[in-house]
mmCIF file of C-alpha atoms in Angstrom:
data_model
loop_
_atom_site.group_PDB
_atom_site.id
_atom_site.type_symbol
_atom_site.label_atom_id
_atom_site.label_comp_id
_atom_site.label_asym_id
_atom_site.label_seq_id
_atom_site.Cartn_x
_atom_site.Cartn_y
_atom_site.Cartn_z
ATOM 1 C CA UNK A 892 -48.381 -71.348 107.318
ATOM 2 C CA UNK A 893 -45.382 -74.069 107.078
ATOM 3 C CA UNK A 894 -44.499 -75.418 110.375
ATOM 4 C CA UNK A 895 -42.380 -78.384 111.409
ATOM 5 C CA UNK A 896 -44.117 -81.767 111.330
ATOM 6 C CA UNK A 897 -44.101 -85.265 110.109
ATOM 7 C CA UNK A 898 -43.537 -86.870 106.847
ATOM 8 C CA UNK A 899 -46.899 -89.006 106.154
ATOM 9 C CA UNK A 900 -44.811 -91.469 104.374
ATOM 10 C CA UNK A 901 -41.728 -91.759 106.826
ATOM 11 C CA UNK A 902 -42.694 -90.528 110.320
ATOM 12 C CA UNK A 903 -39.655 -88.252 109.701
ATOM 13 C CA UNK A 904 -39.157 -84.346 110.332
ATOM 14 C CA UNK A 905 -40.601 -82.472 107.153
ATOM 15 C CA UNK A 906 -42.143 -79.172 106.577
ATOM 16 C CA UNK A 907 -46.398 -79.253 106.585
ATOM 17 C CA UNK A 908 -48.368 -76.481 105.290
ATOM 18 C CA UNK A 909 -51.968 -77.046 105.231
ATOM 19 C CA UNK A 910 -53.803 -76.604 102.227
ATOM 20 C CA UNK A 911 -57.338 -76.440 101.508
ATOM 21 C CA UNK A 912 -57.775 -80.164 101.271
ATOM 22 C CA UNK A 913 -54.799 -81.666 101.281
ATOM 23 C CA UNK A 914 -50.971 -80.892 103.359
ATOM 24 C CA UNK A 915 -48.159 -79.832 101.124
ATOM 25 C CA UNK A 916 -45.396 -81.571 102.607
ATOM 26 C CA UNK A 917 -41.591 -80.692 102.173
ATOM 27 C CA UNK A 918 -39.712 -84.212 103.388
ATOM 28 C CA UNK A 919 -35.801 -84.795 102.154
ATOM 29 C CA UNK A 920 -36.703 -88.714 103.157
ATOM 30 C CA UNK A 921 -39.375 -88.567 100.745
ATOM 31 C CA UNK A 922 -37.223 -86.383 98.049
ATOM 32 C CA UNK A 923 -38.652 -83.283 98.176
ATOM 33 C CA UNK A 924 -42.055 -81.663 97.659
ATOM 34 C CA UNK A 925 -45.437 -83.471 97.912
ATOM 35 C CA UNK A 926 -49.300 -83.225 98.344
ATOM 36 C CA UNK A 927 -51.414 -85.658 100.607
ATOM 37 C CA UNK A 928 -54.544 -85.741 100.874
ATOM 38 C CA UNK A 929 -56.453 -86.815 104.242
ATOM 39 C CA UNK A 930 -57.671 -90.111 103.132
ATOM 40 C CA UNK A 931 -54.582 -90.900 101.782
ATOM 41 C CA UNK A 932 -52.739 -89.795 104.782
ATOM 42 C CA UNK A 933 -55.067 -91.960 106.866
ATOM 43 C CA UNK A 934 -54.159 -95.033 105.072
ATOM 44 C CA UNK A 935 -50.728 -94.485 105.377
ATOM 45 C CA UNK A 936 -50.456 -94.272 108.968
ATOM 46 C CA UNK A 937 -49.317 -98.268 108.717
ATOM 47 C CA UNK A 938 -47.843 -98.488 105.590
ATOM 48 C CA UNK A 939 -44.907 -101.501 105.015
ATOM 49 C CA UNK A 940 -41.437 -100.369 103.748
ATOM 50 C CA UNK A 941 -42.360 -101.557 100.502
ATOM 51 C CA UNK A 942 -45.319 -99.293 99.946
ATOM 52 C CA UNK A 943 -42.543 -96.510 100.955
ATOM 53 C CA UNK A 944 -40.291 -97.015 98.661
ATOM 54 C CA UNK A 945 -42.807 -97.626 96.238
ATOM 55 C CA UNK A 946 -44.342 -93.995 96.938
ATOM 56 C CA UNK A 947 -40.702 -92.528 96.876
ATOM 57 C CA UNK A 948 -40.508 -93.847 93.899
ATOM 58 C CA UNK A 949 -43.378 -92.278 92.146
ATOM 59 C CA UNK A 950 -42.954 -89.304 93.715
ATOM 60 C CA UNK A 951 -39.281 -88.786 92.778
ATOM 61 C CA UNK A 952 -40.587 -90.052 89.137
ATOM 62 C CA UNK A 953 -43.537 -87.360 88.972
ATOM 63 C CA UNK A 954 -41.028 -84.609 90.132
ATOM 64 C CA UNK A 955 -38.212 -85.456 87.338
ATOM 65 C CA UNK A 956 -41.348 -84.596 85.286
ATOM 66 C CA UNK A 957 -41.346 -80.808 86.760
ATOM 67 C CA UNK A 958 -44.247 -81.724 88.850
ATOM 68 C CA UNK A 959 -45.909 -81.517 92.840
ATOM 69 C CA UNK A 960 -46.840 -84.827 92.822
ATOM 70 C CA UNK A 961 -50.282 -85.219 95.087
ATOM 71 C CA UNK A 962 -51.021 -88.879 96.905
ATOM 72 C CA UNK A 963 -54.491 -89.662 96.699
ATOM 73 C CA UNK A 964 -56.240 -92.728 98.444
ATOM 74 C CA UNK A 965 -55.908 -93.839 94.402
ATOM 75 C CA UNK A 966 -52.336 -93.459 94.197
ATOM 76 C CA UNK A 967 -51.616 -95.124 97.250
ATOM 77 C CA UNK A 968 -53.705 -98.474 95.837
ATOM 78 C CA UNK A 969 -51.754 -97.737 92.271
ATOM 79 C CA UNK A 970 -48.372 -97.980 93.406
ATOM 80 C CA UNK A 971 -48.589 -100.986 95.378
ATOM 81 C CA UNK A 972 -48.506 -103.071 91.837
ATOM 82 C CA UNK A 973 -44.855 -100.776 91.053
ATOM 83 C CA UNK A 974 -41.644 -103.130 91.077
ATOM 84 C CA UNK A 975 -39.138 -101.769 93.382
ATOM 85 C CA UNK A 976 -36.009 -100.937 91.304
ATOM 86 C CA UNK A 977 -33.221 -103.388 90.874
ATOM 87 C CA UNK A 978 -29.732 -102.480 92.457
ATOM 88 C CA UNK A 979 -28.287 -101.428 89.513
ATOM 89 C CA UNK A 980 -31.161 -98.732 88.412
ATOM 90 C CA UNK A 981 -31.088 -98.036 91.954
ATOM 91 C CA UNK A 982 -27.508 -97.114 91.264
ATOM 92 C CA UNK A 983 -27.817 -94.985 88.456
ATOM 93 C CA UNK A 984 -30.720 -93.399 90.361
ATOM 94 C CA UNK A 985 -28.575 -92.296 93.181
ATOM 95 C CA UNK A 986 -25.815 -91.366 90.918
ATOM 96 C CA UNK A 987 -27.856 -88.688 89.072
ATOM 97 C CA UNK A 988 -29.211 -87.766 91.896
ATOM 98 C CA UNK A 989 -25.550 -87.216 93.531
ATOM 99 C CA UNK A 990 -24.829 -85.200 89.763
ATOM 100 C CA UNK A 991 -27.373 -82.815 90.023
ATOM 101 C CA UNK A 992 -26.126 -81.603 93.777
ATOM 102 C CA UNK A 993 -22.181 -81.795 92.503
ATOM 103 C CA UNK A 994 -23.076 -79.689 89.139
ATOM 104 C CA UNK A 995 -19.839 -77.563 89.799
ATOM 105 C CA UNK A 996 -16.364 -79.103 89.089
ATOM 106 C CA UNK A 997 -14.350 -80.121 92.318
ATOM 107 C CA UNK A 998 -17.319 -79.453 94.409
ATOM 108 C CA UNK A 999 -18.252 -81.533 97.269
ATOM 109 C CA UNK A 1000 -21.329 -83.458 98.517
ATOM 110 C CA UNK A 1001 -21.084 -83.952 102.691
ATOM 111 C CA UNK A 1002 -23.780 -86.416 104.377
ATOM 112 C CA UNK A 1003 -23.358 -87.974 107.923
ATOM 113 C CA UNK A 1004 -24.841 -91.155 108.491
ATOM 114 C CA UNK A 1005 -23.912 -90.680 112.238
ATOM 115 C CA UNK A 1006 -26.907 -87.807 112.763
ATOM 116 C CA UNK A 1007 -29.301 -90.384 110.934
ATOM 117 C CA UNK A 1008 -32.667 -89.299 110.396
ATOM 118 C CA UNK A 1009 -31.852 -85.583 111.314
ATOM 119 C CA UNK A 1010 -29.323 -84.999 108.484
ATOM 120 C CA UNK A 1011 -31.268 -84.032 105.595
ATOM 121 C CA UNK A 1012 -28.732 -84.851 102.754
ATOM 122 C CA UNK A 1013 -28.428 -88.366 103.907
ATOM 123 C CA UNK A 1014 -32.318 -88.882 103.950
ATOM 124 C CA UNK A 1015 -32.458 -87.206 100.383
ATOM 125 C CA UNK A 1016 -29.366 -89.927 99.595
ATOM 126 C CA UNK A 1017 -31.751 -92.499 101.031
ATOM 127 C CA UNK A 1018 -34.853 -91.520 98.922
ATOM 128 C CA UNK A 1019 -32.858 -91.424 95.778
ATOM 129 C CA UNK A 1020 -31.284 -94.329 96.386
ATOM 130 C CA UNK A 1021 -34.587 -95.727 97.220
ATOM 131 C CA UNK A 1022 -32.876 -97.399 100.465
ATOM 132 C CA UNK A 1023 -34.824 -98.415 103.719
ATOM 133 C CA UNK A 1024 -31.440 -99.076 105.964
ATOM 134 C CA UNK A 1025 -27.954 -96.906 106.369
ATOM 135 C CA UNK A 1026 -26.163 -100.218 104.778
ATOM 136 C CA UNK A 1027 -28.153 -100.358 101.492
ATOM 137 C CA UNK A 1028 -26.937 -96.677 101.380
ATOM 138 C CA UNK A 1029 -23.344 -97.572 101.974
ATOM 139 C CA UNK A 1030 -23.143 -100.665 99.115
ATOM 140 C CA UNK A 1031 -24.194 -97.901 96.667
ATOM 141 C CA UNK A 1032 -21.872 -95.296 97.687
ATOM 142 C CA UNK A 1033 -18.873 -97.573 98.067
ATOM 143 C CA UNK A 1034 -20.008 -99.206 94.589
ATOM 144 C CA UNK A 1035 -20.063 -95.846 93.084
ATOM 145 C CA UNK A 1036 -16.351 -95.467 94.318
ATOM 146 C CA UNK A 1037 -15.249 -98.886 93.540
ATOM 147 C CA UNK A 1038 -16.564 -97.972 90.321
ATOM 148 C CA UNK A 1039 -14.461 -94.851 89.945
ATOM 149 C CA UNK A 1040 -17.101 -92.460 89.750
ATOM 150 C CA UNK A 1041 -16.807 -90.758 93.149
ATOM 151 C CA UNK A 1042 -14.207 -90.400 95.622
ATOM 152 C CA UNK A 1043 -14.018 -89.683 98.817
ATOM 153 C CA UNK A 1044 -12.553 -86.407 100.582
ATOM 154 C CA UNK A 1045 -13.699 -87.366 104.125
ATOM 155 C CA UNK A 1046 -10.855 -85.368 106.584
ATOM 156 C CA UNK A 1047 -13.688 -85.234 109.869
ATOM 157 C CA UNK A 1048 -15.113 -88.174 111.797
ATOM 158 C CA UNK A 1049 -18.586 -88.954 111.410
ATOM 159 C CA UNK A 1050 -18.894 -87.227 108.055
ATOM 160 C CA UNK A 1051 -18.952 -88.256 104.587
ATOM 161 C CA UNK A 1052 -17.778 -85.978 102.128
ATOM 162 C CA UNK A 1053 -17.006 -86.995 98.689
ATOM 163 C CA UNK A 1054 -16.904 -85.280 95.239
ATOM 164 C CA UNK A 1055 -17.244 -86.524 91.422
ATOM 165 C CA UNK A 1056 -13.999 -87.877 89.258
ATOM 166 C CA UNK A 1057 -13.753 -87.106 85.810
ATOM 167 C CA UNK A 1058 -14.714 -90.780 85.031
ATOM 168 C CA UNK A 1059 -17.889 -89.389 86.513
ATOM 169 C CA UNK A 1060 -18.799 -86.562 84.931
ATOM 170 C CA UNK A 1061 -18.073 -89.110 81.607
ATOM 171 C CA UNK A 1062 -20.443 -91.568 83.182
ATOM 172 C CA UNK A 1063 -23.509 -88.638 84.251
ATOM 173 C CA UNK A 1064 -23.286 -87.549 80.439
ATOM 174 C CA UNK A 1065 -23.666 -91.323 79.358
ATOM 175 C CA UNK A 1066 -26.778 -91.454 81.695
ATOM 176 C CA UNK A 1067 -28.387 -88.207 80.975
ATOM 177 C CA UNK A 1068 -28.078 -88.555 77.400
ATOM 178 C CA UNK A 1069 -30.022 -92.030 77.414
#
């Protein structure tokens, strides 16, 4: 049964089901859908940022592959030798990210960094952005519309709404074709 708990990885509000030896766990600050086992859960309990973002990381990497990624006590000792991306992959990571939620023309994305940690769309920007603070968040997003990729259609305070330009949708195709 899926009730309301914490994300291993973030201490932040996820869905937990319990499985038969592990917890499926459904965090947006983590990107989405993940196994842990207890061990591994255990040894996260202190992790550092780094070995966060290095588990969002994999994790968002194993799911592009169509996969529930599972963290064993082995994973979490493998990904503490992973690099944490550079700004700019960062970049294109959020910005594919952003293209998969925006699929339909002239739609909009909305995210409120006021609500923090309880808005689930700007801890899934966070993950895929593979961001620890709100202002590593904001450099991306106003890069992205410095760029000319997004704009923004903000008309309420306290939320942050903002859709795709056609420069954009040009750039996404560049990136998803390789």
């Amino acid at each position: 049964m899926t009730a309301k708990g914490k994300c291993p990885i973030w201490g932040t509000q996820a869905d937990v089901t319990d499985d038969v030896d592990t917890e499926v766990v459904d965090s947006p600050r983590a990107g989405g859908k993940y196994r842990v086992s207890g061990t591994a859960k255990t040894m996260l309990a202190d992790c550092s940022e780094q070995l966060k973002l290095q588990l969002t990381d994999w994790l968002i990497e194993q799911r592009n592959r169509d996969t529930c990624p599972e963290i064993t006590s082995n994973i979490v000792k493998a990904v503490k030798s992973r690099s944490i991306m550079a700004p700019p992959e960062r970049l294109n990571a959020i910005f594919k990210y952003i293209g998969t939620q925006l699929e339909e023309i002239g739609s909009e994305l909305t995210y409120s960094s006021q609500s923090g940690f309880g808005n689930v769309e700007y801890q899934k920007l966070l993950a895929h952005g593979r961001c620890t603070k709100q202002h590593e968040l904001q450099f991306l997003m106003d890069t992205l519309t410095e760029l000319g990729f997004i704009k923004s259609t903000s008309d309420q305070i306290g939320a942050d709404c903002f859709q795709l330009t056609m420069k954009g949708y040009s750039r996404l195709t560049q990136l998803n074709n390789g």
